[in-house]
Tab-separated table of C-alpha atoms in Angstrom:
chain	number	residue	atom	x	y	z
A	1	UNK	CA	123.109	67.275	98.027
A	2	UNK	CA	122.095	65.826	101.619
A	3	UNK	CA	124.372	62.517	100.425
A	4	UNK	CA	127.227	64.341	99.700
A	5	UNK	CA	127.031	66.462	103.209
A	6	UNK	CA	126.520	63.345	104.614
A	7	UNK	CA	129.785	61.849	103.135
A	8	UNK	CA	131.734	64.681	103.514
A	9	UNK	CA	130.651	65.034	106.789
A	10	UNK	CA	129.735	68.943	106.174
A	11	UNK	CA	125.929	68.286	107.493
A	12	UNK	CA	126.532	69.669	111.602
A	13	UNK	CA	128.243	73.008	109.329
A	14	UNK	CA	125.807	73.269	106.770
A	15	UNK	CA	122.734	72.768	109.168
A	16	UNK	CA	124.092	75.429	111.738
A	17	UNK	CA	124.788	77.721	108.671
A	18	UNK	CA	121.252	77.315	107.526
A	19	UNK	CA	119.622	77.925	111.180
A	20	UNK	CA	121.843	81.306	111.433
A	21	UNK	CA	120.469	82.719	108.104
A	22	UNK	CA	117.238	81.694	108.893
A	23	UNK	CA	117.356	83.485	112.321
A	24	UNK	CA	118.663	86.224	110.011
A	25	UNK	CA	115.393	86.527	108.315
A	26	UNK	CA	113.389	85.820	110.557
A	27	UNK	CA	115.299	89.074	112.611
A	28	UNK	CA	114.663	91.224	109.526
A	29	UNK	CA	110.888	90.227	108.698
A	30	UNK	CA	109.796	90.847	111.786
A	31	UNK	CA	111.357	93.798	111.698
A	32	UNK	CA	109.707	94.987	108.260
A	33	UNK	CA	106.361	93.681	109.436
A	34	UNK	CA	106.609	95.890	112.522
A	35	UNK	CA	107.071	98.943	110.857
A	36	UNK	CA	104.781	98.526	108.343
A	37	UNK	CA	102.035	97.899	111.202
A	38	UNK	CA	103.704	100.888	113.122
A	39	UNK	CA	102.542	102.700	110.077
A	40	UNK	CA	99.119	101.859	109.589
A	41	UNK	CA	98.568	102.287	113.424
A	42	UNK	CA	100.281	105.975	112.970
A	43	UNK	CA	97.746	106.617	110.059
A	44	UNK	CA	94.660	105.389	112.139
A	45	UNK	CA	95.915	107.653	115.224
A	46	UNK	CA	96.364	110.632	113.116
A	47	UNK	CA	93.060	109.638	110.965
A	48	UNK	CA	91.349	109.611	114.312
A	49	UNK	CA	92.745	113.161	115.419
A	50	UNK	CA	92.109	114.746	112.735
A	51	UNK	CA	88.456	113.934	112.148
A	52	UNK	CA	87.934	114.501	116.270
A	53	UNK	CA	89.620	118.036	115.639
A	54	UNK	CA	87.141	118.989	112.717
A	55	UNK	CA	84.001	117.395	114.515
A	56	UNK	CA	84.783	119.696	117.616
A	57	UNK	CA	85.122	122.969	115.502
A	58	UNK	CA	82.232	121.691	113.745
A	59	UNK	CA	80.317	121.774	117.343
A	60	UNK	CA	82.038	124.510	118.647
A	61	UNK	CA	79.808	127.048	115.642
A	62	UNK	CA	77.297	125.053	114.810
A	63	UNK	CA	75.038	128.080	113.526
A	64	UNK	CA	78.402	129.231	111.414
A	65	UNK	CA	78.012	126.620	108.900
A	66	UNK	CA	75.336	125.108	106.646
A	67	UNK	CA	73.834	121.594	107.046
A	68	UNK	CA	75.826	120.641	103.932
A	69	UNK	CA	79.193	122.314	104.476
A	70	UNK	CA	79.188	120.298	107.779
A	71	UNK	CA	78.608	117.260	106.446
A	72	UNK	CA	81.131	117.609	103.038
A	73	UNK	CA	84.039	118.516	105.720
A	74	UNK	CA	82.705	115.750	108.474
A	75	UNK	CA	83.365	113.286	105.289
A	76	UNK	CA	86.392	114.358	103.661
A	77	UNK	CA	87.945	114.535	107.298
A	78	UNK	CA	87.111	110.616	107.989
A	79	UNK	CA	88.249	109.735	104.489
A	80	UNK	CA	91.121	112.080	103.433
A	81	UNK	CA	93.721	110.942	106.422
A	82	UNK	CA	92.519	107.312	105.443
A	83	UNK	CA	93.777	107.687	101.857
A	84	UNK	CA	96.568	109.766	102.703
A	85	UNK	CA	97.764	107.046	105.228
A	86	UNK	CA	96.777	104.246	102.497
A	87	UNK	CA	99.388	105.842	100.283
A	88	UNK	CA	102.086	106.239	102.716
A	89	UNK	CA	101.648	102.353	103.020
A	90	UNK	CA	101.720	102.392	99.239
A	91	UNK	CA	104.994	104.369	99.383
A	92	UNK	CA	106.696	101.680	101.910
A	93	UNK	CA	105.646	98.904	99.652
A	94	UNK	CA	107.234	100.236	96.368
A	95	UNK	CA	110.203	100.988	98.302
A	96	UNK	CA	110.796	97.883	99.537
A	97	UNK	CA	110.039	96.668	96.196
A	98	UNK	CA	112.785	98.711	94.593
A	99	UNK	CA	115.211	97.234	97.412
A	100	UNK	CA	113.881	93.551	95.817
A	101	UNK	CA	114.702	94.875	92.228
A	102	UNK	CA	118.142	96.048	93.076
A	103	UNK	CA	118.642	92.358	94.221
A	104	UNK	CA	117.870	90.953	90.989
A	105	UNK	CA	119.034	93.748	89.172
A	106	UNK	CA	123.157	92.715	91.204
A	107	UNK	CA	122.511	88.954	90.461
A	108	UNK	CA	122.746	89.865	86.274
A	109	UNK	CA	125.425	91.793	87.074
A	110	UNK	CA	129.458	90.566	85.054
A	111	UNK	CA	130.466	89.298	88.552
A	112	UNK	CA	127.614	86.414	88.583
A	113	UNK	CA	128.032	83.917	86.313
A	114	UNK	CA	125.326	83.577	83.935
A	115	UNK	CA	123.527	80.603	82.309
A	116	UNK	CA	123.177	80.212	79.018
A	117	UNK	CA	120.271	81.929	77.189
A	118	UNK	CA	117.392	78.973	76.077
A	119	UNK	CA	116.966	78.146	72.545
């Protein structure tokens, strides 16, 4: 292929064509990557509220609740928002997978020529 761009003299074209797309991606992952870090920092912030929130009601009546009350809800309100954010991630990731599958799913479409099935 580089021969033929070379003799057709489609290589200055071809090589600025390549260097847009690529600057294309590059745009777009970042992009992705950014809001899928934007996520997992929103989960940790609201993680972090939300345990702070139940620790401070927790201290505000101390003699209102047992020993092992406090410590089932001090738990479940340092793990639930983690999970909760873990799935939201989870969530992003299969949509973004679905986006991938649509891809493939257009390239077997009638308007792409197919190759011939193996034998």
């Amino acid at each position: 292929a580089r021969t033929l761009l070379r003799v057709t003299e489609q290589q200055p074209f071809m090589q600025s064509r390549h260097c847009k797309f690529a600057d294309e991606f590059g745009r777009l992952n970042h992009f992705s990557a950014s809001l899928y870090t934007w996520g997992i920092f929103a989960g940790s912030v609201v993680s972090c509220l939300v345990a702070t929130a139940t620790v401070l009601a927790i201290l505000a009546d101390v003699e209102r609740y047992e020993p092992a009350l406090a410590a089932v809800a001090l738990t479940y309100s340092y793990i639930l928002p983690f999970f909760l954010a873990t799935f939201s991630l989870i969530l992003t990731t299969f949509r973004t997978s679905l986006t991938a599958l649509e891809r493939i799913l257009d390239y077997q479409g009638k308007g792409v020529e197919q190759e011939p099935a193996w034998e």
